[in-house]
Tab-separated table of C-alpha atoms in Angstrom:
chain	number	residue	atom	x	y	z
A	1	UNK	CA	-13.989	0.667	5.720
A	2	UNK	CA	-11.173	-0.460	8.475
A	3	UNK	CA	-10.997	-4.195	8.439
A	4	UNK	CA	-7.646	-4.520	9.907
A	5	UNK	CA	-6.465	-2.610	13.016
A	6	UNK	CA	-2.821	-1.805	13.440
A	7	UNK	CA	-1.115	-1.006	16.746
A	8	UNK	CA	0.887	0.685	18.139
A	9	UNK	CA	0.406	4.027	15.997
A	10	UNK	CA	4.017	4.754	16.961
A	11	UNK	CA	6.834	3.272	18.629
A	12	UNK	CA	10.299	4.233	19.955
A	13	UNK	CA	12.839	1.470	20.423
A	14	UNK	CA	16.379	1.559	21.529
A	15	UNK	CA	19.188	0.509	19.095
A	16	UNK	CA	19.516	-3.282	19.509
A	17	UNK	CA	15.995	-3.937	20.743
A	18	UNK	CA	13.140	-5.583	19.587
A	19	UNK	CA	10.438	-3.785	17.698
A	20	UNK	CA	6.917	-5.441	17.692
A	21	UNK	CA	4.015	-4.305	15.574
A	22	UNK	CA	0.698	-5.954	15.961
A	23	UNK	CA	-2.393	-6.116	13.264
A	24	UNK	CA	-5.723	-7.713	14.090
A	25	UNK	CA	-8.220	-8.408	11.423
A	26	UNK	CA	-11.978	-9.168	11.403
A	27	UNK	CA	-12.698	-11.140	8.105
A	28	UNK	CA	-11.240	-14.589	7.732
A	29	UNK	CA	-11.509	-14.827	4.069
A	30	UNK	CA	-7.960	-13.751	3.610
A	31	UNK	CA	-5.045	-15.406	1.648
A	32	UNK	CA	-2.076	-13.034	1.889
A	33	UNK	CA	-0.603	-10.677	4.632
A	34	UNK	CA	2.244	-8.630	3.634
A	35	UNK	CA	4.124	-6.129	5.528
A	36	UNK	CA	5.303	-3.052	3.934
A	37	UNK	CA	8.046	-0.435	5.086
A	38	UNK	CA	7.913	3.205	3.980
A	39	UNK	CA	10.393	5.866	4.373
A	40	UNK	CA	9.339	9.809	3.780
A	41	UNK	CA	8.928	10.609	0.399
A	42	UNK	CA	9.074	7.060	-0.967
A	43	UNK	CA	6.611	4.514	-1.890
A	44	UNK	CA	6.158	1.423	0.404
A	45	UNK	CA	8.483	-1.357	-0.241
A	46	UNK	CA	7.549	-4.992	0.497
A	47	UNK	CA	9.359	-6.186	3.559
A	48	UNK	CA	8.074	-9.924	4.179
A	49	UNK	CA	4.791	-11.616	3.597
A	50	UNK	CA	2.975	-14.729	5.013
A	51	UNK	CA	0.051	-16.898	4.006
A	52	UNK	CA	-2.516	-18.278	6.593
A	53	UNK	CA	-1.190	-21.836	6.264
A	54	UNK	CA	1.993	-20.758	7.716
A	55	UNK	CA	2.325	-19.542	11.535
A	56	UNK	CA	5.742	-17.818	11.361
A	57	UNK	CA	8.241	-16.847	8.580
A	58	UNK	CA	11.642	-15.284	9.245
A	59	UNK	CA	13.791	-13.130	6.983
A	60	UNK	CA	16.902	-12.056	8.483
A	61	UNK	CA	16.075	-9.720	11.421
A	62	UNK	CA	12.344	-9.588	10.347
A	63	UNK	CA	9.677	-12.142	11.601
A	64	UNK	CA	5.875	-12.549	11.002
A	65	UNK	CA	4.129	-14.331	13.458
A	66	UNK	CA	0.477	-15.327	12.590
A	67	UNK	CA	-2.190	-16.566	15.045
A	68	UNK	CA	-5.225	-17.522	12.889
A	69	UNK	CA	-7.292	-18.441	16.140
A	70	UNK	CA	-6.915	-14.855	17.598
A	71	UNK	CA	-6.893	-13.188	14.212
A	72	UNK	CA	-3.943	-11.533	14.534
A	73	UNK	CA	-0.497	-11.316	12.863
A	74	UNK	CA	2.676	-9.299	13.979
A	75	UNK	CA	5.951	-8.122	12.762
A	76	UNK	CA	9.169	-8.540	15.007
A	77	UNK	CA	12.049	-6.619	14.197
A	78	UNK	CA	15.171	-7.970	15.934
A	79	UNK	CA	18.146	-6.150	16.679
A	80	UNK	CA	16.647	-2.962	15.765
A	81	UNK	CA	18.751	-0.400	13.981
A	82	UNK	CA	18.390	3.381	13.519
A	83	UNK	CA	18.082	2.779	9.833
A	84	UNK	CA	14.842	0.888	10.534
A	85	UNK	CA	13.132	4.142	11.358
A	86	UNK	CA	10.266	4.272	9.091
A	87	UNK	CA	6.653	3.658	8.902
A	88	UNK	CA	5.353	0.270	8.612
A	89	UNK	CA	2.056	-1.161	7.287
A	90	UNK	CA	0.375	-4.360	7.611
A	91	UNK	CA	-1.937	-5.361	4.733
A	92	UNK	CA	-4.082	-8.254	3.839
A	93	UNK	CA	-5.692	-9.593	0.527
A	94	UNK	CA	-8.918	-11.200	0.400
A	95	UNK	CA	-9.389	-14.510	-1.336
A	96	UNK	CA	-11.779	-12.748	-3.518
A	97	UNK	CA	-9.768	-10.277	-5.141
A	98	UNK	CA	-6.397	-8.581	-5.648
A	99	UNK	CA	-6.649	-5.301	-3.996
A	100	UNK	CA	-4.314	-5.020	-0.674
A	101	UNK	CA	-6.228	-3.474	2.332
A	102	UNK	CA	-3.707	-1.691	4.649
A	103	UNK	CA	-3.642	-0.817	8.125
A	104	UNK	CA	-2.918	2.862	9.211
A	105	UNK	CA	0.753	2.410	9.734
A	106	UNK	CA	3.095	2.504	12.752
A	107	UNK	CA	5.767	5.080	12.904
A	108	UNK	CA	8.781	3.429	14.278
A	109	UNK	CA	11.968	5.347	15.487
A	110	UNK	CA	15.014	3.649	16.669
A	111	UNK	CA	17.168	5.662	18.843
A	112	UNK	CA	20.944	5.294	18.738
B	1	UNK	CA	14.414	1.983	-14.827
B	2	UNK	CA	13.835	-1.220	-13.206
B	3	UNK	CA	10.981	-0.106	-10.854
B	4	UNK	CA	7.718	1.670	-11.227
B	5	UNK	CA	7.938	5.110	-12.379
B	6	UNK	CA	5.266	7.772	-11.677
B	7	UNK	CA	4.991	11.447	-13.098
B	8	UNK	CA	4.801	13.996	-11.955
B	9	UNK	CA	6.382	13.666	-8.705
B	10	UNK	CA	4.571	16.873	-7.433
B	11	UNK	CA	1.309	18.457	-8.786
B	12	UNK	CA	-0.341	21.691	-7.476
B	13	UNK	CA	-3.567	22.788	-9.100
B	14	UNK	CA	-6.359	24.848	-8.450
B	15	UNK	CA	-9.949	23.582	-7.118
B	16	UNK	CA	-12.072	22.670	-10.238
B	17	UNK	CA	-9.130	21.962	-12.539
B	18	UNK	CA	-8.495	18.378	-14.080
B	19	UNK	CA	-5.359	16.406	-13.475
B	20	UNK	CA	-3.814	13.467	-14.952
B	21	UNK	CA	-1.345	11.247	-13.078
B	22	UNK	CA	0.717	8.678	-14.941
B	23	UNK	CA	2.269	5.346	-14.181
B	24	UNK	CA	4.715	3.388	-15.910
B	25	UNK	CA	4.881	-0.160	-14.529
B	26	UNK	CA	7.481	-2.737	-14.111
B	27	UNK	CA	8.287	-4.197	-17.601
B	28	UNK	CA	6.332	-7.249	-18.129
B	29	UNK	CA	4.006	-6.878	-15.267
B	30	UNK	CA	0.616	-7.575	-16.152
B	31	UNK	CA	-1.305	-6.167	-13.099
B	32	UNK	CA	-1.387	-2.586	-12.124
B	33	UNK	CA	-2.932	-0.812	-9.336
B	34	UNK	CA	-3.626	2.510	-8.139
B	35	UNK	CA	-3.856	3.543	-4.277
B	36	UNK	CA	-4.265	6.677	-2.512
B	37	UNK	CA	-2.678	7.838	0.787
B	38	UNK	CA	-3.963	10.620	2.685
B	39	UNK	CA	-1.478	12.297	5.116
B	40	UNK	CA	-0.787	10.102	7.760
B	41	UNK	CA	-2.983	7.299	6.853
B	42	UNK	CA	-2.780	3.948	5.170
B	43	UNK	CA	-3.335	3.255	1.587
B	44	UNK	CA	-6.836	3.154	-0.123
B	45	UNK	CA	-7.086	0.977	-2.947
B	46	UNK	CA	-8.589	2.653	-5.992
B	47	UNK	CA	-8.592	0.398	-9.143
B	48	UNK	CA	-6.801	-2.728	-10.415
B	49	UNK	CA	-5.773	-3.394	-13.900
B	50	UNK	CA	-5.247	-6.872	-15.326
B	51	UNK	CA	-3.853	-6.058	-18.938
B	52	UNK	CA	-5.933	-3.297	-20.258
B	53	UNK	CA	-9.043	-4.144	-18.346
B	54	UNK	CA	-10.186	-3.114	-15.049
B	55	UNK	CA	-11.867	-5.823	-13.374
B	56	UNK	CA	-12.034	-3.982	-9.935
B	57	UNK	CA	-12.920	-0.357	-9.971
B	58	UNK	CA	-14.561	-0.609	-6.505
B	59	UNK	CA	-12.366	1.935	-4.900
B	60	UNK	CA	-12.808	4.822	-7.035
B	61	UNK	CA	-14.515	7.461	-4.866
B	62	UNK	CA	-16.619	9.150	-7.300
B	63	UNK	CA	-17.418	9.469	-11.005
B	64	UNK	CA	-14.852	12.280	-11.071
B	65	UNK	CA	-12.031	9.553	-10.896
B	66	UNK	CA	-11.175	7.321	-13.870
B	67	UNK	CA	-8.160	5.438	-15.141
B	68	UNK	CA	-7.077	3.862	-18.219
B	69	UNK	CA	-4.401	1.436	-19.220
B	70	UNK	CA	-3.018	0.963	-22.804
B	71	UNK	CA	-0.777	-1.403	-24.450
B	72	UNK	CA	-0.676	-3.357	-21.083
B	73	UNK	CA	1.905	-0.782	-19.922
B	74	UNK	CA	1.172	2.671	-19.054
B	75	UNK	CA	-1.710	3.896	-16.983
B	76	UNK	CA	-3.358	7.222	-16.378
B	77	UNK	CA	-5.478	8.221	-13.646
B	78	UNK	CA	-7.765	11.257	-14.150
B	79	UNK	CA	-9.207	13.370	-11.742
B	80	UNK	CA	-11.846	15.769	-12.981
B	81	UNK	CA	-13.114	18.997	-11.175
B	82	UNK	CA	-10.663	18.679	-8.258
B	83	UNK	CA	-11.781	19.140	-4.865
B	84	UNK	CA	-9.553	19.853	-1.706
B	85	UNK	CA	-10.189	16.415	-0.429
B	86	UNK	CA	-8.514	15.070	-3.409
B	87	UNK	CA	-5.316	16.115	-1.943
B	88	UNK	CA	-3.066	13.073	-1.283
B	89	UNK	CA	-0.289	11.033	-2.615
B	90	UNK	CA	-1.479	8.898	-5.500
B	91	UNK	CA	0.423	5.631	-5.412
B	92	UNK	CA	0.841	3.144	-8.270
B	93	UNK	CA	1.893	-0.586	-8.016
B	94	UNK	CA	2.578	-3.435	-10.334
B	95	UNK	CA	2.712	-7.111	-10.086
B	96	UNK	CA	3.482	-9.886	-12.540
B	97	UNK	CA	0.164	-11.337	-12.125
B	98	UNK	CA	-2.891	-10.376	-9.847
B	99	UNK	CA	-1.894	-12.885	-7.067
B	100	UNK	CA	2.022	-11.785	-7.145
B	101	UNK	CA	3.686	-9.210	-4.684
B	102	UNK	CA	2.973	-5.642	-5.566
B	103	UNK	CA	5.876	-3.338	-6.161
B	104	UNK	CA	5.140	0.560	-5.584
B	105	UNK	CA	6.180	3.709	-7.242
B	106	UNK	CA	7.146	6.717	-5.152
B	107	UNK	CA	3.905	8.462	-5.974
B	108	UNK	CA	2.475	11.677	-6.992
B	109	UNK	CA	1.926	14.228	-4.212
B	110	UNK	CA	-1.195	16.084	-5.252
B	111	UNK	CA	-2.061	19.530	-3.699
B	112	UNK	CA	-5.488	21.062	-4.488
B	113	UNK	CA	-5.492	24.866	-3.507
């Protein structure tokens, strides 16, 4: 049951560029939107997270933007580096439980 | 260690066999979660533990899947009579409490022949 649609499926960005990944959700009963970064053979690592009462959150080169009316949230990676090459997952948690629901992931490749 | 530890890291077994996957959460984390990640897919929630109780088992795909947690620490996910569609990476996460950020282990890669 896919409740969040993540795009694009894959992304190639030149070093120094901006990487943008989008997620659109259907249900509005969410209270937490984390983004995870996953390298091959490793578990997902929490990158940054936002709650719906905040429209934007920035941590270093990573920014989450949240558009409640459009039911979308996005991850921006500024000054992308080859070390950022990984798979990125958006997720949400409903306000009635603790399970995370994940998007299908975006494979990011940052070229030198 | 400081992180979530899972064992074994890889498991290959024949169809029809039972398997047990282990998770050691971060010390002091009362909440523990199991997820499944099929190749090239996002994570699917399986079960959530608060302490030794499982208030949310809604993601377990069939009665062949079960999990337990003891001592508010180690958890074991058991898959009985494995099928080829059970092949996936099984990931465990823990958090200080249910509404806190979840931290993942590196998973167990399960292959059913």
